[in-house]
CSV table of C-alpha atoms (C1' of nucleotides) in Angstrom, one decimal:
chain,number,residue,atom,x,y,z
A,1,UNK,CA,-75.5,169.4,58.4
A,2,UNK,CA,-73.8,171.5,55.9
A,3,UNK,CA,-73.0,175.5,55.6
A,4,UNK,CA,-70.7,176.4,58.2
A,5,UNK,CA,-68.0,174.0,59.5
A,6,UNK,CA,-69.2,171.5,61.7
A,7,UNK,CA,-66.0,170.5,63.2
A,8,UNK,CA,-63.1,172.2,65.4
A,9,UNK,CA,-60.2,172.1,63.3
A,10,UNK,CA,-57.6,171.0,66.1
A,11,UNK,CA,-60.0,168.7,67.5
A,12,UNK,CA,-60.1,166.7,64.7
A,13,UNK,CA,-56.5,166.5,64.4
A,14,UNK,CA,-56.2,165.7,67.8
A,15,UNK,CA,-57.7,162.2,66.9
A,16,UNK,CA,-56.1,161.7,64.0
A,17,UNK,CA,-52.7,162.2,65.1
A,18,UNK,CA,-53.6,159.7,67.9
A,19,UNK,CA,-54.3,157.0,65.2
A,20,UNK,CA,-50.8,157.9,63.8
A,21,UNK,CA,-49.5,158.0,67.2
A,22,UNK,CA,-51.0,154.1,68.0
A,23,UNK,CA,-50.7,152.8,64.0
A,24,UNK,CA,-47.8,154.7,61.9
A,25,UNK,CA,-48.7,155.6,59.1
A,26,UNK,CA,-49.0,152.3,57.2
A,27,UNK,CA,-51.3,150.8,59.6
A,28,UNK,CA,-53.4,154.1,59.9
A,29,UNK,CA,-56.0,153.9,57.7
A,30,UNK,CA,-58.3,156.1,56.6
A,31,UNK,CA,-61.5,154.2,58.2
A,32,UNK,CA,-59.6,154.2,61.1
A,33,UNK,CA,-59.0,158.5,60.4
A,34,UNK,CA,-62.6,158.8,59.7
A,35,UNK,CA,-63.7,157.2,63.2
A,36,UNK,CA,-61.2,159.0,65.1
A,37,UNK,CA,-61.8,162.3,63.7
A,38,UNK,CA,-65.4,162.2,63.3
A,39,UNK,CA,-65.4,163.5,59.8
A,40,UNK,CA,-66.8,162.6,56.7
A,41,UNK,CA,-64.6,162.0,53.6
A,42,UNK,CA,-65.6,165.2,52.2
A,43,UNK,CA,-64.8,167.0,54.8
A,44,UNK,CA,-61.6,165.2,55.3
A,45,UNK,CA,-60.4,165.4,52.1
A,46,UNK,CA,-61.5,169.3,51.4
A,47,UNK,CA,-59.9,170.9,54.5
A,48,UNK,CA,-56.5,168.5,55.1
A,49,UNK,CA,-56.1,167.2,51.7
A,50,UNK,CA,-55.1,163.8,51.8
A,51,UNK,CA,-53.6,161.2,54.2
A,52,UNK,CA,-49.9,162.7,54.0
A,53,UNK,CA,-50.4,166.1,54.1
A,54,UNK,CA,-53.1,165.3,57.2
A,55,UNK,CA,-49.9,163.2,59.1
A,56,UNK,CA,-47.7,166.3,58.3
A,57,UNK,CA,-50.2,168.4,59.8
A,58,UNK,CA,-50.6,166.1,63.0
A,59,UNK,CA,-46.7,166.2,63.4
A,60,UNK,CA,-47.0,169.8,63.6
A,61,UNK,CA,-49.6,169.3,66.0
A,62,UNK,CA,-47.9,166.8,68.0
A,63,UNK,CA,-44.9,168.9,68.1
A,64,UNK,CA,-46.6,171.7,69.6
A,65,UNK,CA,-48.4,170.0,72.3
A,66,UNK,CA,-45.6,167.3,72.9
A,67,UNK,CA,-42.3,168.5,72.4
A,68,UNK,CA,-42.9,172.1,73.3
A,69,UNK,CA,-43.3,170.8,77.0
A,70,UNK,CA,-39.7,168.8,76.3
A,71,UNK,CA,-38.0,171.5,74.9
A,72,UNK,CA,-39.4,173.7,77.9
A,73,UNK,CA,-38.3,171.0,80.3
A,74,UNK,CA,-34.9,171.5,78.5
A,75,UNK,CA,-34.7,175.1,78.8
A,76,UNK,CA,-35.5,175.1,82.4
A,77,UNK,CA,-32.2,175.3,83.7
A,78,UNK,CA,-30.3,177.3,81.4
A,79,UNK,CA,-27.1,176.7,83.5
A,80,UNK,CA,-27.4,173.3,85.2
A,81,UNK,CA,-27.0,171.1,82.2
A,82,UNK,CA,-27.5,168.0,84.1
A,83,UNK,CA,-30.8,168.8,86.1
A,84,UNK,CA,-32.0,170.1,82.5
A,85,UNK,CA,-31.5,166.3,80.6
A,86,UNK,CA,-33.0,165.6,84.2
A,87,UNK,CA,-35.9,167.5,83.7
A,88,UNK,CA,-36.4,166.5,80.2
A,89,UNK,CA,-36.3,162.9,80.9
A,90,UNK,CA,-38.8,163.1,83.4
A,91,UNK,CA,-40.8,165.1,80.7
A,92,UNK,CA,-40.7,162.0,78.8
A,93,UNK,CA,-41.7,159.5,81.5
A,94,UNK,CA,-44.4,161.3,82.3
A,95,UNK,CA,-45.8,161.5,79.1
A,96,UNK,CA,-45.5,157.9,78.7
A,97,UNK,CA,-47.0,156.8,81.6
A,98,UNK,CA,-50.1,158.7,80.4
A,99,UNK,CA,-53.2,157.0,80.2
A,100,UNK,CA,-54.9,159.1,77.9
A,101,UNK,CA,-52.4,158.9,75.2
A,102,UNK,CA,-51.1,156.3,72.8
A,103,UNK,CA,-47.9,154.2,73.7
A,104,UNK,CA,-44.1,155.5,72.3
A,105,UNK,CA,-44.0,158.5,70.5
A,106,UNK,CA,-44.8,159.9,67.2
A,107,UNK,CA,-41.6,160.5,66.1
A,108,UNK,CA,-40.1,157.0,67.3
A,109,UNK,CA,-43.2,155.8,65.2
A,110,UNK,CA,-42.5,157.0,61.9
A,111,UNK,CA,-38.5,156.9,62.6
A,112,UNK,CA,-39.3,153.3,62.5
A,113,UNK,CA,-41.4,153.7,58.9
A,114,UNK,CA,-38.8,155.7,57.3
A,115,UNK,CA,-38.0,153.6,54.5
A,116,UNK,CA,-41.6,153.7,53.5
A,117,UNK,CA,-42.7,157.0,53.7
A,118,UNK,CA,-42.8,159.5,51.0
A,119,UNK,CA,-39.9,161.8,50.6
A,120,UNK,CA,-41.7,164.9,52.6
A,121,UNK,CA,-42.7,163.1,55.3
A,122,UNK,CA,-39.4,161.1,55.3
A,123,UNK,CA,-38.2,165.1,55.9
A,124,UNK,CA,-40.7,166.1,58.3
A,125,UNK,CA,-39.4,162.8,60.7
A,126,UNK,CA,-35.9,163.6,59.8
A,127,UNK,CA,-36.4,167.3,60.9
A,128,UNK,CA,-37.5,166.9,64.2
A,129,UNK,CA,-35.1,164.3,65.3
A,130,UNK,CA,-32.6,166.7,64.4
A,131,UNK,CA,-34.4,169.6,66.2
A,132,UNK,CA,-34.5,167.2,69.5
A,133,UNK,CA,-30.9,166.7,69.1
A,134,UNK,CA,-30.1,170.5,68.5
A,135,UNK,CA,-32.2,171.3,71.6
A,136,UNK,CA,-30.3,169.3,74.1
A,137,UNK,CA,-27.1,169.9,72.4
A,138,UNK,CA,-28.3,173.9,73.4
A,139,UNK,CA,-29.0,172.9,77.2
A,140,UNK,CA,-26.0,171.7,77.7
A,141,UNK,CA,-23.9,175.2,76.5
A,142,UNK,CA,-23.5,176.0,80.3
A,143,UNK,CA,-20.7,173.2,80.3
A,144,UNK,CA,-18.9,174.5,77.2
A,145,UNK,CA,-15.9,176.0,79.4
A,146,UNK,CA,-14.7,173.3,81.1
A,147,UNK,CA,-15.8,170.3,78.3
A,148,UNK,CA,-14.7,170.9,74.6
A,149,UNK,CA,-17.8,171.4,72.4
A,150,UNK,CA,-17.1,167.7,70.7
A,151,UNK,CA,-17.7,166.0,73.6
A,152,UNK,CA,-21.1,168.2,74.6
A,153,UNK,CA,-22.2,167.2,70.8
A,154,UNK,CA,-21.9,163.3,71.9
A,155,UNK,CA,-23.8,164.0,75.2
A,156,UNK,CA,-26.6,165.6,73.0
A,157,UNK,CA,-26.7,163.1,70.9
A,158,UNK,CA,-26.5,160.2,73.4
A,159,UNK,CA,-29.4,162.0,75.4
A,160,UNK,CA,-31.2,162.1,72.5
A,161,UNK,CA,-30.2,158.1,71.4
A,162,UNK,CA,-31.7,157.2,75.0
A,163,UNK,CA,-34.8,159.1,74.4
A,164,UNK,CA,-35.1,156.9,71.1
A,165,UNK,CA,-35.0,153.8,73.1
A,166,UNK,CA,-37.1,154.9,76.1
A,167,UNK,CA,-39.9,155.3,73.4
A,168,UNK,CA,-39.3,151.8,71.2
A,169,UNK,CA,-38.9,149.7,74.3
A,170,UNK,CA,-42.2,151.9,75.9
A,171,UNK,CA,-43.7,150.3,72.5
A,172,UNK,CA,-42.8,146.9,72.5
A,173,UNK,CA,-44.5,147.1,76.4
A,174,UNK,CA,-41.8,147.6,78.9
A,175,UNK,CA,-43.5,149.0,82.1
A,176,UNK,CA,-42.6,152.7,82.9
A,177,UNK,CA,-40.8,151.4,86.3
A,178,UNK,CA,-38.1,149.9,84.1
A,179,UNK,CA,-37.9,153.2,81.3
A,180,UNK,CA,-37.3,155.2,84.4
A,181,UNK,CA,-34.2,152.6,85.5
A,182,UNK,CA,-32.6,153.6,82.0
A,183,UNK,CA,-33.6,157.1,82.2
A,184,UNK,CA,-31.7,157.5,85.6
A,185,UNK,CA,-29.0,155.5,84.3
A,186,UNK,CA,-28.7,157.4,81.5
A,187,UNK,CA,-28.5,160.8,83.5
A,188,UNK,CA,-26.2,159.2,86.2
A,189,UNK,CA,-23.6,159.2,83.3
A,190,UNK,CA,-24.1,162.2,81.8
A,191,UNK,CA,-23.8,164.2,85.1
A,192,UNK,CA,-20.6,162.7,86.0
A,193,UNK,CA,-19.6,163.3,82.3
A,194,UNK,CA,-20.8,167.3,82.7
A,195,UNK,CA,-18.8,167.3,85.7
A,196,UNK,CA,-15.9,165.3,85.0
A,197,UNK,CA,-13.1,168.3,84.9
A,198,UNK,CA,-15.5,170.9,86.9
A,199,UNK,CA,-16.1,171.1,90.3
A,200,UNK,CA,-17.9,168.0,92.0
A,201,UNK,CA,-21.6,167.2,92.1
B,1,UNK,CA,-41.4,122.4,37.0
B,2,UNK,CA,-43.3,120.7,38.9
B,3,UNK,CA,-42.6,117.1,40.9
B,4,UNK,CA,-39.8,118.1,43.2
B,5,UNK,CA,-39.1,121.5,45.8
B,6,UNK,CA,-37.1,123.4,42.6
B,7,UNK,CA,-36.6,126.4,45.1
B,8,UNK,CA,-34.2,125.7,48.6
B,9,UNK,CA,-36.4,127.1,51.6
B,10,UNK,CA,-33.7,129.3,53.4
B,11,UNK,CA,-33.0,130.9,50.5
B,12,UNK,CA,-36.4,132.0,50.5
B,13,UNK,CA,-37.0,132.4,53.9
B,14,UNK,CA,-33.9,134.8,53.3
B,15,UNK,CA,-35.5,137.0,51.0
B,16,UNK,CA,-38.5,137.0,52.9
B,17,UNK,CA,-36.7,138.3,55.8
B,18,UNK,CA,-35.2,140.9,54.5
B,19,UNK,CA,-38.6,142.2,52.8
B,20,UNK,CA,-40.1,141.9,56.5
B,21,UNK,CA,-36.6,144.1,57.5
B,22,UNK,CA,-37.0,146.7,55.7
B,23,UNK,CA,-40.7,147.1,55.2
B,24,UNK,CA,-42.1,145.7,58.5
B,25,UNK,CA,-45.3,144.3,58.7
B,26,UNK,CA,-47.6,146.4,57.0
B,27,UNK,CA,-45.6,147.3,54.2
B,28,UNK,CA,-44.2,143.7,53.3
B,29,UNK,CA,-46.9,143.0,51.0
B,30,UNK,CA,-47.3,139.9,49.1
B,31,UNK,CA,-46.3,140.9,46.2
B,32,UNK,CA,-43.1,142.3,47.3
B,33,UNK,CA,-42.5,139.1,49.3
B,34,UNK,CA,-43.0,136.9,46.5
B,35,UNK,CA,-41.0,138.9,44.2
B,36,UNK,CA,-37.8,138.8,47.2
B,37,UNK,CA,-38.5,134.9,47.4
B,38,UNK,CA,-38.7,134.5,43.8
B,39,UNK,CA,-41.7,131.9,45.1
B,40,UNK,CA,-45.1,131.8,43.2
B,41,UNK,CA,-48.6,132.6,45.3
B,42,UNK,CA,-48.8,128.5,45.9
B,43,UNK,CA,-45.8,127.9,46.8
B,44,UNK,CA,-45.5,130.1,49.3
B,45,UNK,CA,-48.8,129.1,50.9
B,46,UNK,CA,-48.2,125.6,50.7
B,47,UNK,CA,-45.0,125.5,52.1
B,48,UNK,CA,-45.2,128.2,55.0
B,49,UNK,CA,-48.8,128.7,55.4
B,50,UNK,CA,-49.7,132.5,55.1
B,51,UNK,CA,-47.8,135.6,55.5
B,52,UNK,CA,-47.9,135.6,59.8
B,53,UNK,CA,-46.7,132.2,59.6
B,54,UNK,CA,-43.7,133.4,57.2
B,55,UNK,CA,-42.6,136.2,59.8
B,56,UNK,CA,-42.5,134.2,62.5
B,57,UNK,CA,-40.2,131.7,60.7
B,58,UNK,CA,-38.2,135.0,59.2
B,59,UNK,CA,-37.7,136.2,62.8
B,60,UNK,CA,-36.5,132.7,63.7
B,61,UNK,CA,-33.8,132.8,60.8
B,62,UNK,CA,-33.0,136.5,62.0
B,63,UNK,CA,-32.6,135.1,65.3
B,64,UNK,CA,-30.3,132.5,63.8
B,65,UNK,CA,-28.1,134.4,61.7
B,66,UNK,CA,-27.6,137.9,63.3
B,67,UNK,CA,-28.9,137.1,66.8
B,68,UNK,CA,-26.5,134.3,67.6
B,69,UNK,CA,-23.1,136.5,66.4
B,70,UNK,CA,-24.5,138.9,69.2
B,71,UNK,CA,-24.9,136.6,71.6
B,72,UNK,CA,-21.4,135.0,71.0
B,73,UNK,CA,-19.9,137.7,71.4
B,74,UNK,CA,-21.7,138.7,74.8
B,75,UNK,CA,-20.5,135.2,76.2
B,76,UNK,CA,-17.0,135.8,74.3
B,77,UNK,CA,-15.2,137.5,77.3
B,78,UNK,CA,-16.8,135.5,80.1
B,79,UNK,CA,-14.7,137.2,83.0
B,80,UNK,CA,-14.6,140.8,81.7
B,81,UNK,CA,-18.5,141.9,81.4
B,82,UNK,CA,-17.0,145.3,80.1
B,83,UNK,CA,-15.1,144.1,77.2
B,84,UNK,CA,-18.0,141.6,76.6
B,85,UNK,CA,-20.3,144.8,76.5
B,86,UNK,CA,-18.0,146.2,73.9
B,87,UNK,CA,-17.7,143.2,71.6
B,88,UNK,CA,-21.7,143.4,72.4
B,89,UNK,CA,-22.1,146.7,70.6
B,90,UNK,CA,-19.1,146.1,68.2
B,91,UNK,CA,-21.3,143.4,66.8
B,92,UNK,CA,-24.0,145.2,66.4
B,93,UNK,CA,-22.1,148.3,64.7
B,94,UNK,CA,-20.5,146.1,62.2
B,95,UNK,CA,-24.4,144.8,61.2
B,96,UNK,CA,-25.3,148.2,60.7
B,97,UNK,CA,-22.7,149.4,58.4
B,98,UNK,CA,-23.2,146.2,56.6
B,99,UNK,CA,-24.7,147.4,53.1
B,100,UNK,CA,-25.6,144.0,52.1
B,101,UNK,CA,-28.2,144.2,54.8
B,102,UNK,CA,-31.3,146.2,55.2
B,103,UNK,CA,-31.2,149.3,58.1
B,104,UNK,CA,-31.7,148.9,61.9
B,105,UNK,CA,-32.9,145.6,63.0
B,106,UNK,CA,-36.2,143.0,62.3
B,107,UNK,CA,-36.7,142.7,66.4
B,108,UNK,CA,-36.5,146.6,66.4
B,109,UNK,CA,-38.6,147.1,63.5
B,110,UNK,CA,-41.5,144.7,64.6
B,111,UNK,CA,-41.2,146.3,68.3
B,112,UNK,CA,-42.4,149.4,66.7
B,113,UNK,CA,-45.2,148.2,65.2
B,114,UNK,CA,-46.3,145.6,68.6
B,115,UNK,CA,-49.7,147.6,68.7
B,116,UNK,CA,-50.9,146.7,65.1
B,117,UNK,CA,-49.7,142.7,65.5
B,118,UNK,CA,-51.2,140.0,65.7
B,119,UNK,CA,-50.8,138.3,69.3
B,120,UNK,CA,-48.8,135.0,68.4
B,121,UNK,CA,-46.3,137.9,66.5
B,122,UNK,CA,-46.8,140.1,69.5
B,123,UNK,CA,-45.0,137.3,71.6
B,124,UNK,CA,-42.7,136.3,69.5
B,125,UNK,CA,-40.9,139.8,69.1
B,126,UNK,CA,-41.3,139.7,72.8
B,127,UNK,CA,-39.3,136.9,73.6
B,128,UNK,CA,-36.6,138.5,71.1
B,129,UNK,CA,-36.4,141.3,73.4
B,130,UNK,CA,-36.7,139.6,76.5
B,131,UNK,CA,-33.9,136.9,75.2
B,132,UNK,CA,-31.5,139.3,74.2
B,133,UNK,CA,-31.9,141.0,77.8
B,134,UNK,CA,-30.7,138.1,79.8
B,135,UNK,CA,-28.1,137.4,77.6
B,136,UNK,CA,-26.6,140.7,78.1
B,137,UNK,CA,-27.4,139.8,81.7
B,138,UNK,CA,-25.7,136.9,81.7
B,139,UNK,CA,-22.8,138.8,80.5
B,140,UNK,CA,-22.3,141.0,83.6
B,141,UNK,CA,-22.3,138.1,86.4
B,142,UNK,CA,-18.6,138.4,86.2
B,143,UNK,CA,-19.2,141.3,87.9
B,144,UNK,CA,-21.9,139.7,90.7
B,145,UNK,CA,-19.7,140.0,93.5
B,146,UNK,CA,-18.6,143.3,94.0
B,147,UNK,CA,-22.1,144.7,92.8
B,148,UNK,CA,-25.6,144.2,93.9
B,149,UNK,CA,-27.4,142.1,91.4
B,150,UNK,CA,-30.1,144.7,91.3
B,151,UNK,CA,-27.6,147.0,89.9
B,152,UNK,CA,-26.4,144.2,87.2
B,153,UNK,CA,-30.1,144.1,86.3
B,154,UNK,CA,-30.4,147.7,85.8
B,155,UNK,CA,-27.1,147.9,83.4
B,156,UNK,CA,-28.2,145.1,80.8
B,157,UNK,CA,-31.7,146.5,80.7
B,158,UNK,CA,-29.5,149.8,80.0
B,159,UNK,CA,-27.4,147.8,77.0
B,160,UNK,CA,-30.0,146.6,75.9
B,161,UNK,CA,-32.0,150.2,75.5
B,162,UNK,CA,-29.0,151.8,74.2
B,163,UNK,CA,-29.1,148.9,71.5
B,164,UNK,CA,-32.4,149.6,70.5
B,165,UNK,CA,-31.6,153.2,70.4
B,166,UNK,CA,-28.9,152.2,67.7
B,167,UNK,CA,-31.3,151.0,65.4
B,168,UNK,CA,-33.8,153.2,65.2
B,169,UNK,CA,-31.6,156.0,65.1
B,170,UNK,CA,-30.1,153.8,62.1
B,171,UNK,CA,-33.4,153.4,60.8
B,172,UNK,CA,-34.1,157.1,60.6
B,173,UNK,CA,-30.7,158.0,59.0
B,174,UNK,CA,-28.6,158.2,61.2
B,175,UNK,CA,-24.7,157.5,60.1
B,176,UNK,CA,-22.9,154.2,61.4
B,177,UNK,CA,-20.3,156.7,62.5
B,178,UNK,CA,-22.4,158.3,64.8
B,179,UNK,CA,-24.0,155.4,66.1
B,180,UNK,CA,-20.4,154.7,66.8
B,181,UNK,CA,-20.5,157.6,69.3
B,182,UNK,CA,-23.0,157.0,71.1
B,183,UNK,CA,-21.9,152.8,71.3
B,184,UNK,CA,-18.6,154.4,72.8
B,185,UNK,CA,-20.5,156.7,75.0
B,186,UNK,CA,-22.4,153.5,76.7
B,187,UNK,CA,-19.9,151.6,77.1
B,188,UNK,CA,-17.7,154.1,78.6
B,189,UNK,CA,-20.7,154.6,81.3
B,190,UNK,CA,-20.8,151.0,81.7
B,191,UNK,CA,-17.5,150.0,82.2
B,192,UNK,CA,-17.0,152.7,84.7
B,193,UNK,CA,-20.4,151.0,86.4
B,194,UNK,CA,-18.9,147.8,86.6
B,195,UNK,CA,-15.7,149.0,88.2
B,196,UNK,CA,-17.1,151.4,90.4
B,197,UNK,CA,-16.3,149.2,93.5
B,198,UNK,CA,-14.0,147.0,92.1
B,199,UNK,CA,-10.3,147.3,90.6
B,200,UNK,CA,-9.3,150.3,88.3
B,201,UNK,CA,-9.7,149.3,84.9
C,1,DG,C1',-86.7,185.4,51.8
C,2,DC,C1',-83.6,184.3,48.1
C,3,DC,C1',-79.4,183.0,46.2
C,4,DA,C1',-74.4,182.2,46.0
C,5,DT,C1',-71.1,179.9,48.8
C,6,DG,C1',-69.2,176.2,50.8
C,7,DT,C1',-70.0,171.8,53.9
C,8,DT,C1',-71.5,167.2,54.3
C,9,DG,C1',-72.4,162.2,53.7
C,10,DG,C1',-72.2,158.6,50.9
C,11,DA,C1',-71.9,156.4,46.5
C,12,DA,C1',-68.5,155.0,43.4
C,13,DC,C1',-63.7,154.5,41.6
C,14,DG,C1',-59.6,151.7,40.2
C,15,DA,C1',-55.9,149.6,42.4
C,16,DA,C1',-54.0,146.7,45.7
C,17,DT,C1',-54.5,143.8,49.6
C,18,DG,C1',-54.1,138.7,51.6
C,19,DG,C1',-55.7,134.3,50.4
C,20,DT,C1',-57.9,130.2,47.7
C,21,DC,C1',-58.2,126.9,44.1
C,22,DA,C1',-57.8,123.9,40.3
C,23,DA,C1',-55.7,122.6,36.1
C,24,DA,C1',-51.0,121.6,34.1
C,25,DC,C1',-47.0,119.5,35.1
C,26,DA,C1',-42.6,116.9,36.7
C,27,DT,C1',-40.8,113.5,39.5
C,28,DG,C1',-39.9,108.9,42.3
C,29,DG,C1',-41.6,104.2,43.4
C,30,DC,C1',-43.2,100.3,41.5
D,1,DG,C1',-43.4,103.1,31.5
D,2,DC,C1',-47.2,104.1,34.3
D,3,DC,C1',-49.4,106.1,38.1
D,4,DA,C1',-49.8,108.3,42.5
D,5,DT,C1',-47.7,112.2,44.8
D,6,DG,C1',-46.8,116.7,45.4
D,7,DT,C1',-45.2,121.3,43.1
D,8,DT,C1',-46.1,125.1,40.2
D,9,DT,C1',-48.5,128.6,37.7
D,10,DG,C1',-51.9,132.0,37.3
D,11,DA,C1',-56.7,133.0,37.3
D,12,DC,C1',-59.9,134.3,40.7
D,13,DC,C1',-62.0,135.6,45.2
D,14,DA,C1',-63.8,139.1,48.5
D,15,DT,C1',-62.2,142.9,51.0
D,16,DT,C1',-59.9,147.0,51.8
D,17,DC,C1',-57.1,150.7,50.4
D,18,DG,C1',-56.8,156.0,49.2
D,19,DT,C1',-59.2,159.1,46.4
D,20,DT,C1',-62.8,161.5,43.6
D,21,DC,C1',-67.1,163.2,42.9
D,22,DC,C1',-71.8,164.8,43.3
D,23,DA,C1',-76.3,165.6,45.0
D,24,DA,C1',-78.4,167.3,49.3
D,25,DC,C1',-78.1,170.6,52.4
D,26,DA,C1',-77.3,174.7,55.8
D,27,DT,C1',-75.7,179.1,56.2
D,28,DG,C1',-74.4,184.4,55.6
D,29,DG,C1',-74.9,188.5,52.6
D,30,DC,C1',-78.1,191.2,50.3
DNA sequence: GCCATGTTGGAACGAATGGTCAAACATGGC
DNA sequence: GCCATGTTTGACCATTCGTTCCAACATGGC
């Protein structure tokens, strides 16, 4: 039981950024980590460090598996700004309606715990909402003729603001049916917004 | 001291509601809730029964003091479900940049955390959510002839979003001014909704 | 096949958690 | 003015928290 590593590194990340995922950080505790990882508190402790640099590691982790496929979703159609917030909300309902993975979102999660989390972490949250923001604000460049560059900035960061609440109200146990209703909504109005002085739709 | 109450309930109920504001849950611990109430451990048990018991009594006060000034102003412009909107989100601005008050919102706050809640809580922020819904509902059927009702449905589920998106946004650092954007944003989309197959504004 | 290296599981740590309890006390009704 | 009622204070409870530490152990290099 001892000598080499007896654990995949990402695997046991996996489950604890789950528990963060499900619990925040407050509510994640390190019994909880422990079961969920399958490690011991050795182990835990010698090759993560500690319970905030292990949730600052499963951010990273989280980011890579779950906002790379956003940010892709964003990038998809590089000059259709529209079918790319599209694509990314649809992205985002699919996630959610996953079975396999915890309700909301990480992010939405900790956004929620700012006030108590240690400056870093407070960063790390703080970082990647801004990342979000600057990734749809980059999607919607292809309308930058015809809109001024102000008004794309508010779309960005209304896109974003309805991602935030797809997420919380996902958490507090609305179905997927009705996050979709707000999604649409949501890109009904910035569509006609994208092509308000352009050509119709 | 002793004999008679020397402590005036709301007051306390007050502090505790702000502790449970800012901290959630998890993270309002005793301690810091008898330190905001200014109440000793007995006194607090005996007069509200346990910390669960003293949420549940702060969300009612919540519900009281910052709920109702929402929903007044929903039912303010009875025959104009677009300006109602607006006074709707004008409300709820003016909360935010209130520094007397903690960030974001309790409902929003306990919404976050609905997995780690007990289930009499669990309900309870529910029926917060679920209130403020209908009464943003309620709002639009001004507008119940012209539209579908389905659609009316679909739009206060959609102000209702977009609210929660304000405050966790607000909670993550977000500036009121901002938040301000995307209010204007929403409501913009909405009004134009609403008049879709009615009169010009 | 031995030894240095590094992993593992669990015991133990002090601090903090939510909650209980009883002794000390002030008040209102008689 | 006395006594029953009910409040307050703070010591105390078991449990859980995040973290540290170490003895037991398996492995890779020689």
């Amino acid at each position: 039981m001892a000598g080499r590593k007896q654990f995949d590194v990402d695997t046991a990340l996996d489950g604890a950024m789950h528990v963060f995922w499900e619990h925040g950080y407050a509510e994640a505790s390190l019994s909880r980590l422990l079961a969920a990882t399958g490690l011991g508190r050795g182990s835990l402790y010698s090759t993560f460090g500690g319970k905030d640099e292990l949730l600052e590691r499963s951010v990273r982790r989280y980011a890579e598996r779950f906002a790379a496929p956003m940010s892709a979703a964003l990038r998809s159609q590089p000059d259709d700004p529209a079918a790319a917030v599209r694509a990314f909300f649809d992205t985002v309902l699919t996630r959610l309606a996953d079975p396999d993975v915890p309700a909301g979102c990480l992010i939405t999660r900790l956004a929620a715990e700012t006030a108590d989390l240690a400056d870093p972490l407070r960063e790390v949250v703080a970082e990647s909402l801004a990342g979000q923001r600057a990734e749809i604000r980059a999607a919607l460049r292809a309308a930058e003729g015809p809109l001024p560059a102000e008004r794309l900035d508010d779309l960005a960061l209304y896109a974003a603001a309805v991602n935030q609440s797809l997420t919380v109200l996902h958490l507090a146990g609305t179905p997927v049916t009705e996050l979709r209703t707000v999604a649409d909504l949501a890109h009904e109005h910035i569509a006609a917004a994208l092509h308000t002085p352009g050509r119709a739709e």
